[in-house]
PDB file of N, CA and C in Angstrom:
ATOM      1  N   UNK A   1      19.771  14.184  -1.237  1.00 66.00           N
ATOM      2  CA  UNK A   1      20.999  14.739  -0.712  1.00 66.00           C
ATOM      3  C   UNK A   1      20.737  15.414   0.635  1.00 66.00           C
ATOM      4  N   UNK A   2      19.747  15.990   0.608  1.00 68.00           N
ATOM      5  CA  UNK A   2      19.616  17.231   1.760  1.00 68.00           C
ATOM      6  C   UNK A   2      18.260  17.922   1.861  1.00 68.00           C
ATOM      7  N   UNK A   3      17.808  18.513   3.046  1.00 65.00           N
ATOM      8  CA  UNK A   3      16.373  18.955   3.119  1.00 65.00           C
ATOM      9  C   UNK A   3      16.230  19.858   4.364  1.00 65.00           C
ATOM     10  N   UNK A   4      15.589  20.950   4.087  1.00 76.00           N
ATOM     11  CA  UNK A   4      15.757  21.762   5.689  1.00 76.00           C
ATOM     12  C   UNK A   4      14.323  21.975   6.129  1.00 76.00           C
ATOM     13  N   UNK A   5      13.985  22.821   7.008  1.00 79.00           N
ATOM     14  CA  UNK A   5      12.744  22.553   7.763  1.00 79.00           C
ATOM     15  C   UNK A   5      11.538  23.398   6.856  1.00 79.00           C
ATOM     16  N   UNK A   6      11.971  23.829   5.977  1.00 81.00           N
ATOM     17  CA  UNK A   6      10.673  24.327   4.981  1.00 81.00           C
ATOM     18  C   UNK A   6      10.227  23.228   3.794  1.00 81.00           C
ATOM     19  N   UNK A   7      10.899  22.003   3.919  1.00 80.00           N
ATOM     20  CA  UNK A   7      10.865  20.823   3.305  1.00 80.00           C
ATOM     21  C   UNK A   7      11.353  21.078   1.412  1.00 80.00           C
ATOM     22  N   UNK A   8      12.245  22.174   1.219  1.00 86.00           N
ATOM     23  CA  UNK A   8      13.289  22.171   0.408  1.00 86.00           C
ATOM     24  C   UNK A   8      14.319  21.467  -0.109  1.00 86.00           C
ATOM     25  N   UNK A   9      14.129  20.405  -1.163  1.00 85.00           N
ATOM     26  CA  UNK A   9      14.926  19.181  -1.086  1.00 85.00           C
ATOM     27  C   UNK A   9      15.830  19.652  -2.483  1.00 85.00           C
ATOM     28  N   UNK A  10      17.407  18.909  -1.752  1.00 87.00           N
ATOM     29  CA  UNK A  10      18.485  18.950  -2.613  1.00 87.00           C
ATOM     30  C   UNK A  10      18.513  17.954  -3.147  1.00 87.00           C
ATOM     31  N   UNK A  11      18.423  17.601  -4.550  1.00 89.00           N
ATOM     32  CA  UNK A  11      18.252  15.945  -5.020  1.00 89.00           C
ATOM     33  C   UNK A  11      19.621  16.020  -6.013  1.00 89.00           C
ATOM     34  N   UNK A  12      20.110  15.215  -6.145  1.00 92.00           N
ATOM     35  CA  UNK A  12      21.778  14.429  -6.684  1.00 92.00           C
ATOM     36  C   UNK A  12      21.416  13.746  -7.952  1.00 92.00           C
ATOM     37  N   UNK A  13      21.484  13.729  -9.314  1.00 92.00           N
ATOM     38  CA  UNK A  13      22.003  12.453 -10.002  1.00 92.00           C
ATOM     39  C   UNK A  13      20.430  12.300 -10.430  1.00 92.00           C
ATOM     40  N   UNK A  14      19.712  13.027 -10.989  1.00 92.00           N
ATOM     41  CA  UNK A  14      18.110  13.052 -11.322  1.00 92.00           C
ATOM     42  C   UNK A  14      18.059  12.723 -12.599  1.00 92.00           C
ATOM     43  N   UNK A  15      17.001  11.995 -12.696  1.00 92.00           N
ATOM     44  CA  UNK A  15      16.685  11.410 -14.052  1.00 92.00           C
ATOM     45  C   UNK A  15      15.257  11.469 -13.931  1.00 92.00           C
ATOM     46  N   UNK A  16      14.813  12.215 -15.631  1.00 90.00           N
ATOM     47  CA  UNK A  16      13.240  12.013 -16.064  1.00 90.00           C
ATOM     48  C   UNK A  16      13.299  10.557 -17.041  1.00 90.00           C
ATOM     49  N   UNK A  17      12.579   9.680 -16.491  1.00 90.00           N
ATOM     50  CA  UNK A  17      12.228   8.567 -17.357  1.00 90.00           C
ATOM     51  C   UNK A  17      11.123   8.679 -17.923  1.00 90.00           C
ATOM     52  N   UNK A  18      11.441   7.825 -19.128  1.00 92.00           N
ATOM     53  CA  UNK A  18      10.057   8.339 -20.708  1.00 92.00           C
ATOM     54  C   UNK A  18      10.012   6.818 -20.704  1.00 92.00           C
ATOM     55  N   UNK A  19       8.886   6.282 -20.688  1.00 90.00           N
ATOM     56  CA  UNK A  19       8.351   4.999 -20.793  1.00 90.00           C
ATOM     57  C   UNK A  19       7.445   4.501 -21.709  1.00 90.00           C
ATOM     58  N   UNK A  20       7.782   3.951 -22.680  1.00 92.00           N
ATOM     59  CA  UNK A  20       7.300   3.458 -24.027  1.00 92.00           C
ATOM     60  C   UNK A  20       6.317   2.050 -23.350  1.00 92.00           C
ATOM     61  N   UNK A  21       4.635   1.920 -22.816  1.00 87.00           N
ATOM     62  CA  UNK A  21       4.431   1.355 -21.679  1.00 87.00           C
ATOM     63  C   UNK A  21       4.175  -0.168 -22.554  1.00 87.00           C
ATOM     64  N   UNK A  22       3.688   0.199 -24.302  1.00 89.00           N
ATOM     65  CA  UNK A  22       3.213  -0.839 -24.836  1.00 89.00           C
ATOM     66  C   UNK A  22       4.799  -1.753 -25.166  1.00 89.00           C
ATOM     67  N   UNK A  23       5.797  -1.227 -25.586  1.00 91.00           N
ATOM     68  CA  UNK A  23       6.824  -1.240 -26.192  1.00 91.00           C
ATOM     69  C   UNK A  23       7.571  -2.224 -25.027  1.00 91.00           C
ATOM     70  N   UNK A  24       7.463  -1.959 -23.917  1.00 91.00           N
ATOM     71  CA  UNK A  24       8.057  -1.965 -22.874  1.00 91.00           C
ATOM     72  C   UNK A  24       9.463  -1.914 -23.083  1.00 91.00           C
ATOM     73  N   UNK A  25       9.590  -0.185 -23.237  1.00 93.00           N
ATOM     74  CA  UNK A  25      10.805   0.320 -23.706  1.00 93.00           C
ATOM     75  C   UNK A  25      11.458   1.673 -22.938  1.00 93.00           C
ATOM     76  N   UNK A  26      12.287   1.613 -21.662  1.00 92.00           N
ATOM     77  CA  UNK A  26      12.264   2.912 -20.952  1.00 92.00           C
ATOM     78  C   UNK A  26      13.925   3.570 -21.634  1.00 92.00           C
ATOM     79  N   UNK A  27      13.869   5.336 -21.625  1.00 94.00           N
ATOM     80  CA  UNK A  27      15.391   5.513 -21.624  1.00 94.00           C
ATOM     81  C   UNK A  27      15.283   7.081 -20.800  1.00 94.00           C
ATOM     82  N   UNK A  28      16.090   7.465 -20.011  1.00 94.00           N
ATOM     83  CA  UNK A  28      16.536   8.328 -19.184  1.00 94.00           C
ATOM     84  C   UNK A  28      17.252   9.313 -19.911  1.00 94.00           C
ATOM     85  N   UNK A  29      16.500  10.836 -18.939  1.00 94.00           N
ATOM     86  CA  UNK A  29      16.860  11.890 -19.455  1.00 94.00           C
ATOM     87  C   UNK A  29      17.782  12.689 -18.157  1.00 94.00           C
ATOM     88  N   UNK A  30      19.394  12.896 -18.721  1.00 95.00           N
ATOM     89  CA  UNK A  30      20.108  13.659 -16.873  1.00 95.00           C
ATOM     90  C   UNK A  30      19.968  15.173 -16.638  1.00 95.00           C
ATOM     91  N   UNK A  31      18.870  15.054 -15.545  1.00 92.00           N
ATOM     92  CA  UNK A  31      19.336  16.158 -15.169  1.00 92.00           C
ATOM     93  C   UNK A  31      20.003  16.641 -14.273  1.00 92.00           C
ATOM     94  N   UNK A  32      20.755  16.044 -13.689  1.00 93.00           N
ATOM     95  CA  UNK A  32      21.795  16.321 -12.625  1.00 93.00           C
ATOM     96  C   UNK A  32      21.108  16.583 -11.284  1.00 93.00           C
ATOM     97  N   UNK A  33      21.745  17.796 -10.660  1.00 94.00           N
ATOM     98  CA  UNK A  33      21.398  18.574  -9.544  1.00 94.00           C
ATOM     99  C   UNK A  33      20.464  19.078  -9.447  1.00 94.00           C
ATOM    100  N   UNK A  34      19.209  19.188  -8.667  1.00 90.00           N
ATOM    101  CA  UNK A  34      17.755  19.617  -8.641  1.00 90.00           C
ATOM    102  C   UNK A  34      17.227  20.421  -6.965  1.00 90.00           C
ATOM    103  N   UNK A  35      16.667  21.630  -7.214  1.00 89.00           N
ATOM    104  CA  UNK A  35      16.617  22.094  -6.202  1.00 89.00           C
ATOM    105  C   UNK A  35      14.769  21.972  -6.187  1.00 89.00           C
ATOM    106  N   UNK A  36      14.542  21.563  -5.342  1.00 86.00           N
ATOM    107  CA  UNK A  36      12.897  21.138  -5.271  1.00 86.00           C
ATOM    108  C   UNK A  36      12.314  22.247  -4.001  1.00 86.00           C
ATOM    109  N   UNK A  37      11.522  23.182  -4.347  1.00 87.00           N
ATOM    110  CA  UNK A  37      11.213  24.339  -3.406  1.00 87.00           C
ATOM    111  C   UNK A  37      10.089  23.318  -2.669  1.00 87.00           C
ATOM    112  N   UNK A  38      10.034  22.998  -0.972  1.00 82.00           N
ATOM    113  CA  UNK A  38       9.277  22.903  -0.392  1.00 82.00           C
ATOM    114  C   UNK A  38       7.412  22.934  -0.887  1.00 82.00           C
ATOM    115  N   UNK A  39       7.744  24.260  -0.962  1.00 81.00           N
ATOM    116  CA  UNK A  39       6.060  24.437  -1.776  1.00 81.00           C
ATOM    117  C   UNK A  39       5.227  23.310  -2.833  1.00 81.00           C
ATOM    118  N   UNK A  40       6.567  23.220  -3.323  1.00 76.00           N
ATOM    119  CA  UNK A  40       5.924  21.795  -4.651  1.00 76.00           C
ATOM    120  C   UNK A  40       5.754  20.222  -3.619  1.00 76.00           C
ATOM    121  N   UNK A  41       6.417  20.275  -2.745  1.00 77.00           N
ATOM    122  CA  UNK A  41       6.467  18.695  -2.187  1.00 77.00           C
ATOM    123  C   UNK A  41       5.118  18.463  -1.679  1.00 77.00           C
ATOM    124  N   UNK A  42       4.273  17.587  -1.962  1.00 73.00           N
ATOM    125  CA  UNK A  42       3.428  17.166  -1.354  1.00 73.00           C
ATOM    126  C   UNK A  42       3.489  15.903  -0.498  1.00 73.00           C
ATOM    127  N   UNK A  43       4.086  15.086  -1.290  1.00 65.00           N
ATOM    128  CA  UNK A  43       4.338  13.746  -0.350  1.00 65.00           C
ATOM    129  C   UNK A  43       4.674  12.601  -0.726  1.00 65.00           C
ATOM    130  N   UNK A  44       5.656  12.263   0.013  1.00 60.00           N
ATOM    131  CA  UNK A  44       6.845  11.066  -0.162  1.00 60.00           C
ATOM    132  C   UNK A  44       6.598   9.861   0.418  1.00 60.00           C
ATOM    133  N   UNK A  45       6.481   8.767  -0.185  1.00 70.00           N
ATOM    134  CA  UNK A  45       6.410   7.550   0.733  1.00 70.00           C
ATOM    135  C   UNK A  45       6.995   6.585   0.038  1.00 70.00           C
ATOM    136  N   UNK A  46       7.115   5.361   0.624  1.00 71.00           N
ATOM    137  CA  UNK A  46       8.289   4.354  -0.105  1.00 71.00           C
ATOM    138  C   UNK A  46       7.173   3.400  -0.306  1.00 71.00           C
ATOM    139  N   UNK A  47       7.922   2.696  -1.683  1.00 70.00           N
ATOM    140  CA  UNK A  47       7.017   1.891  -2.556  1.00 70.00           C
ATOM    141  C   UNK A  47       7.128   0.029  -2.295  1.00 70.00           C
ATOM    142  N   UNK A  48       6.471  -0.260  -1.937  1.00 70.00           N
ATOM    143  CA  UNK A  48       6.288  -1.668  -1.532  1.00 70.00           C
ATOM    144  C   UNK A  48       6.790  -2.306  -2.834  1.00 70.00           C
ATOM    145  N   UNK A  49       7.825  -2.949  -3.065  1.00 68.00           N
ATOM    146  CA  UNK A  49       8.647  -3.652  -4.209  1.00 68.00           C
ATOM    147  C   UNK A  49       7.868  -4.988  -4.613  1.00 68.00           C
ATOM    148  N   UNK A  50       6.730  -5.720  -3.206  1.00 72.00           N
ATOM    149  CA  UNK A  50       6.408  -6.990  -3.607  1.00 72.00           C
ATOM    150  C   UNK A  50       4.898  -6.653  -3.883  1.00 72.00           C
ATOM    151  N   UNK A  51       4.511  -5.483  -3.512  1.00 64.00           N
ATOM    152  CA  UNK A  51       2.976  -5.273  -4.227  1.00 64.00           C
ATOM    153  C   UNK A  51       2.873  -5.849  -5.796  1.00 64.00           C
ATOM    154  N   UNK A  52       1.959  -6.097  -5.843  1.00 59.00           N
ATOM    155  CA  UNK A  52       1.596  -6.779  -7.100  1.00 59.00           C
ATOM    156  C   UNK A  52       1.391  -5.271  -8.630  1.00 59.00           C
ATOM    157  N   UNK A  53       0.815  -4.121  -8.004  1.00 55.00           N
ATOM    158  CA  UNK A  53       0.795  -3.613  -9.065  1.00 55.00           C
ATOM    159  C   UNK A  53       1.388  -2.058  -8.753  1.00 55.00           C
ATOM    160  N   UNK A  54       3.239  -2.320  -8.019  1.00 51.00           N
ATOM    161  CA  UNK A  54       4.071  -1.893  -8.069  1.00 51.00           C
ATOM    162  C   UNK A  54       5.048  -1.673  -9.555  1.00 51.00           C
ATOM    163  N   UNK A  55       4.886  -1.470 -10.428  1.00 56.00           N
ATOM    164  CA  UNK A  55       6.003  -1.251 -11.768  1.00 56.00           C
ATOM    165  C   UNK A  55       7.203  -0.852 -11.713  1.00 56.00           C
ATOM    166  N   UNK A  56       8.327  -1.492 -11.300  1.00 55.00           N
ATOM    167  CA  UNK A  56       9.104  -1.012 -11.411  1.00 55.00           C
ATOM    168  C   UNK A  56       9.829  -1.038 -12.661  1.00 55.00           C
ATOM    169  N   UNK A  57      10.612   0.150 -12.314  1.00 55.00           N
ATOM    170  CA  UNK A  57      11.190   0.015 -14.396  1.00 55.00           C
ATOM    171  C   UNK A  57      12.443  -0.441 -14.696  1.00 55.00           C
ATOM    172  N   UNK A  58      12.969  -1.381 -13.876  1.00 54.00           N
ATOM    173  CA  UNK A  58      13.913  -1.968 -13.603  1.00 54.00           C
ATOM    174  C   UNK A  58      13.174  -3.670 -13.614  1.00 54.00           C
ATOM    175  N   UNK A  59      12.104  -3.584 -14.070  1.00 56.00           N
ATOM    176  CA  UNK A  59      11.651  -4.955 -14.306  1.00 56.00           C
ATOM    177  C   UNK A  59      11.764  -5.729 -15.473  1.00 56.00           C
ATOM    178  N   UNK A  60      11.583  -7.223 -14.891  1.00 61.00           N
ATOM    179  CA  UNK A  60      11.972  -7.947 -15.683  1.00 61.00           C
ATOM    180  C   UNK A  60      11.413  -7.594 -17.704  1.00 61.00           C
ATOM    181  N   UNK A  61      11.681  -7.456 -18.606  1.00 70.00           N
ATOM    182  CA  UNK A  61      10.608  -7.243 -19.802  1.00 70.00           C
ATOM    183  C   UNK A  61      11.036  -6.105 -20.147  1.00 70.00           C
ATOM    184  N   UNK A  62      11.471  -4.807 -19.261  1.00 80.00           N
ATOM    185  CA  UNK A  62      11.354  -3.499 -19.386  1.00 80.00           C
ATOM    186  C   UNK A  62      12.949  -3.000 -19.785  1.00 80.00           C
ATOM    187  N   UNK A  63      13.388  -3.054 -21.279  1.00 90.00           N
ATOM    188  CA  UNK A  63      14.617  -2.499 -21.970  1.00 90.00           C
ATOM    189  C   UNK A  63      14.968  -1.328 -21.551  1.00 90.00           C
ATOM    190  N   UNK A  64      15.806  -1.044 -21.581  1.00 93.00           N
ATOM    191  CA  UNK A  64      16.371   0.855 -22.131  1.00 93.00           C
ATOM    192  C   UNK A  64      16.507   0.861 -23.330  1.00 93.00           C
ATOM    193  N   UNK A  65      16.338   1.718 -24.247  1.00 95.00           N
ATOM    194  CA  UNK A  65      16.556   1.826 -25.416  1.00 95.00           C
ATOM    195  C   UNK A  65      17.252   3.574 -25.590  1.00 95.00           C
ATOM    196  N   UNK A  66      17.647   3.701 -26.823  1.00 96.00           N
ATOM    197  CA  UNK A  66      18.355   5.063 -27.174  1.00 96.00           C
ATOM    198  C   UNK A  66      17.168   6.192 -27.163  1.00 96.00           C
ATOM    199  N   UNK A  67      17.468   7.304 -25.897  1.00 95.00           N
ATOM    200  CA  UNK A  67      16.825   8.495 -26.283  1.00 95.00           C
ATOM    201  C   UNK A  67      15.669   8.769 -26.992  1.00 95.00           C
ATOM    202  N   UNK A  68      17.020   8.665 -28.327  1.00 96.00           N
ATOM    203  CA  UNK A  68      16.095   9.544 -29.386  1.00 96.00           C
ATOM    204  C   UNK A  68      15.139   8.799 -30.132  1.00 96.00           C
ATOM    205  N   UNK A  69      15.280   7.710 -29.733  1.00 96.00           N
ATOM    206  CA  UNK A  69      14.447   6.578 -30.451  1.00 96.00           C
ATOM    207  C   UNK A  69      12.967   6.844 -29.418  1.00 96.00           C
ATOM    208  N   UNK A  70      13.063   6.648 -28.324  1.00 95.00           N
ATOM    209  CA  UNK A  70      12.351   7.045 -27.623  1.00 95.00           C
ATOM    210  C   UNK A  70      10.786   8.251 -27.722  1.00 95.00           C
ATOM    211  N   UNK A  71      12.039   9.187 -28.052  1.00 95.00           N
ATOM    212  CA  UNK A  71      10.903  10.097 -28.038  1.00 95.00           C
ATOM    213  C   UNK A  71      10.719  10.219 -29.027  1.00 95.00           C
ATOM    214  N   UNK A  72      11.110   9.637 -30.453  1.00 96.00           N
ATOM    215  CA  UNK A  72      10.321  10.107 -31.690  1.00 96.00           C
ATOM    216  C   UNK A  72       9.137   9.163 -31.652  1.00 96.00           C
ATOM    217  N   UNK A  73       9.047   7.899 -30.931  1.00 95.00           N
ATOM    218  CA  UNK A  73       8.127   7.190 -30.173  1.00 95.00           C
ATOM    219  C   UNK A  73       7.146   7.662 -29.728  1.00 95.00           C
ATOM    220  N   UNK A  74       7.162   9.062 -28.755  1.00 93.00           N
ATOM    221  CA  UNK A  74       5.995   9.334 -27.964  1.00 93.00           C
ATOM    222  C   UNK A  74       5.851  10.309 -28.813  1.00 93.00           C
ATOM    223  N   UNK A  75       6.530  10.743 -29.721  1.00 93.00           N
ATOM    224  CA  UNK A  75       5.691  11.541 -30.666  1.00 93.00           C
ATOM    225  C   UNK A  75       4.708  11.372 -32.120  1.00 93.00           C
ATOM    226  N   UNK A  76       5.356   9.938 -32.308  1.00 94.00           N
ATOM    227  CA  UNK A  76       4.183   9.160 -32.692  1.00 94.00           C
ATOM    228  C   UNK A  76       3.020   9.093 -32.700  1.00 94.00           C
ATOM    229  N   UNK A  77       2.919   8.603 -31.118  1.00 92.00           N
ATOM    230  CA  UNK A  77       2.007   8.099 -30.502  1.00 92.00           C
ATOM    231  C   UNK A  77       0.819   9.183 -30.251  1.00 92.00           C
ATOM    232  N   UNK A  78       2.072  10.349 -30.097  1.00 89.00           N
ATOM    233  CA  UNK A  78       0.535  11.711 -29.440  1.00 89.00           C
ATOM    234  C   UNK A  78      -0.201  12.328 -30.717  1.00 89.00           C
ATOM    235  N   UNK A  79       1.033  12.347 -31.607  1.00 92.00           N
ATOM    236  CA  UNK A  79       0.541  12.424 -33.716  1.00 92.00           C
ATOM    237  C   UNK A  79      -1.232  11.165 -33.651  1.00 92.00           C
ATOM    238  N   UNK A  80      -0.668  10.022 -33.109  1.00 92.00           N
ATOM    239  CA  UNK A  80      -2.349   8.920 -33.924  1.00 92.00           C
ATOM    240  C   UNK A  80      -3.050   9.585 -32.717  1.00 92.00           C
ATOM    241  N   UNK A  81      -2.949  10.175 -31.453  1.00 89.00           N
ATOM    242  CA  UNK A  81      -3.755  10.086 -30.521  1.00 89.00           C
ATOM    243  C   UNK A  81      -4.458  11.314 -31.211  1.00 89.00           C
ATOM    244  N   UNK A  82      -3.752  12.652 -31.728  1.00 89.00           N
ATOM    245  CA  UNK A  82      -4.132  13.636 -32.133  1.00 89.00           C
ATOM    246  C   UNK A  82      -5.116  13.765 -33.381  1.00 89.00           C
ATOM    247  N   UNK A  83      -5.027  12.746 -34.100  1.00 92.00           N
ATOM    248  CA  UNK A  83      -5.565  12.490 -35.346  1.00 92.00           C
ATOM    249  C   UNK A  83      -7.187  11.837 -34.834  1.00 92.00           C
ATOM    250  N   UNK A  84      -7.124  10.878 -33.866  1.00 91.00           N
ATOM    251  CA  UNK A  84      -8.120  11.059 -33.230  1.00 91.00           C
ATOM    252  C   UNK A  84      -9.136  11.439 -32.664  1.00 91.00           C
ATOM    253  N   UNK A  85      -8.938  12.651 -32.480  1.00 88.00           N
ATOM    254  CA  UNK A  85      -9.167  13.444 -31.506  1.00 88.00           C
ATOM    255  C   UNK A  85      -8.890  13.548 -30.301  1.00 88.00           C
ATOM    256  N   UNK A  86      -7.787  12.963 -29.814  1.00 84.00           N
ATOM    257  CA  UNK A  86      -7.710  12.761 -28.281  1.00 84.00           C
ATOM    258  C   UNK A  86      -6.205  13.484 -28.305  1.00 84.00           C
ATOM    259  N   UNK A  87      -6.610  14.702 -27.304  1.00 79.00           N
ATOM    260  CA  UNK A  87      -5.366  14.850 -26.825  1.00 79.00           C
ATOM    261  C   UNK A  87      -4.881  15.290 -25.424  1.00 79.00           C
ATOM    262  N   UNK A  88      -3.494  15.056 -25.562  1.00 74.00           N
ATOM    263  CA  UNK A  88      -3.174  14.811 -23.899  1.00 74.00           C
ATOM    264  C   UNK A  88      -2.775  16.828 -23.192  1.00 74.00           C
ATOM    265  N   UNK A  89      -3.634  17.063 -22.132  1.00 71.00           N
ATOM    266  CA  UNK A  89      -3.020  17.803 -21.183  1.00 71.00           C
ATOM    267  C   UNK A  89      -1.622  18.678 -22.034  1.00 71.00           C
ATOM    268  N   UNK A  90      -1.902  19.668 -21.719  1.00 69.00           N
ATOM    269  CA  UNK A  90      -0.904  20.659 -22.138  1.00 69.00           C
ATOM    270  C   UNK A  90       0.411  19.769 -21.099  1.00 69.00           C
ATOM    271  N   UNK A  91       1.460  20.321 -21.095  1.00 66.00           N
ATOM    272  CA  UNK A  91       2.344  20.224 -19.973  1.00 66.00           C
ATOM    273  C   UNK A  91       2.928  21.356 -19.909  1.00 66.00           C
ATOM    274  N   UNK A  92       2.678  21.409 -18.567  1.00 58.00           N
ATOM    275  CA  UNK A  92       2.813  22.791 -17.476  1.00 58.00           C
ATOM    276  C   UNK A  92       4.476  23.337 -17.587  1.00 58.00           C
ATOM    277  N   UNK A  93       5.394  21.985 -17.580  1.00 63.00           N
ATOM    278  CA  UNK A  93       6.690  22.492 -17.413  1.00 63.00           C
ATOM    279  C   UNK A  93       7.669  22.564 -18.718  1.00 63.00           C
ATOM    280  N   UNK A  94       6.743  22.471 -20.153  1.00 62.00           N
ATOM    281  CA  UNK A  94       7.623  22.458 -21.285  1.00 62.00           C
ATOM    282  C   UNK A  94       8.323  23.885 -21.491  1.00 62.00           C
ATOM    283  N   UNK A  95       9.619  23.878 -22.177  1.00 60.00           N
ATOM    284  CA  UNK A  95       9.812  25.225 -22.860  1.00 60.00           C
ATOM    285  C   UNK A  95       9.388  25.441 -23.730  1.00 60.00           C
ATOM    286  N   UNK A  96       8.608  26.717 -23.589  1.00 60.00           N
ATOM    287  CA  UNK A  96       7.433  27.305 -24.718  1.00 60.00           C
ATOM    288  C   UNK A  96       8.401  27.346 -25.678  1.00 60.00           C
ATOM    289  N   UNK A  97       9.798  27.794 -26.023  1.00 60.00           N
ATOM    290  CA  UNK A  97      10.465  27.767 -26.954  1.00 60.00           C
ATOM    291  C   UNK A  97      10.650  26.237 -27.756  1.00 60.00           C
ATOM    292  N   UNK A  98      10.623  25.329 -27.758  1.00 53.00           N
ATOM    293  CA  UNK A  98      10.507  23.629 -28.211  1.00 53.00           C
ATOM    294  C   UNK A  98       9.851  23.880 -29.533  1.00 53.00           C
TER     295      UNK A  98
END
């Protein structure tokens, strides 16, 4: 949408996509209006569409499926990874309340 000289970006119409990569199963989460503080931007560049190991998720193979189907999916997945022993990275931006 918009950006001023401290590189503070106004972003429109935002979506977190959750990508099921084996499944090849994506579905979108809205978050609307997003105010991105400069400080976080590191760097923007546009993605070559005919590179070979470009993914887009708008590709051919790659469904949307429902939400909630979705993420009881990646919670699955982090359940066998956990049982394993393998587990993934805290994430920095969850609500501790969840």
């Amino acid at each position: 949408r918009t950006f001023d000289q401290f590189a503070n970006l106004l972003l429109e119409h935002t979506v977190e996509r959750h990508i099921l990569v084996e499944e090849r199963k994506y579905a979108d989460v809205y978050f609307g209006t997003m105010l991105v503080r400069g400080e976080n931007v590191c760097l923007f560049g546009e993605i070559d569409p005919d590179w070979e190991g470009a993914a887009h998720p708008d590709a051919p193979g790659l469904q949307e499926a429902p939400l909630d189907e979705v993420l009881r999916r990646e919670a699955e997945i982090e359940a066998e990874l956990a049982a394993q022993g393998i587990h993934r990275p805290a994430d920095l931006f969850a609500d501790p309340s969840d």
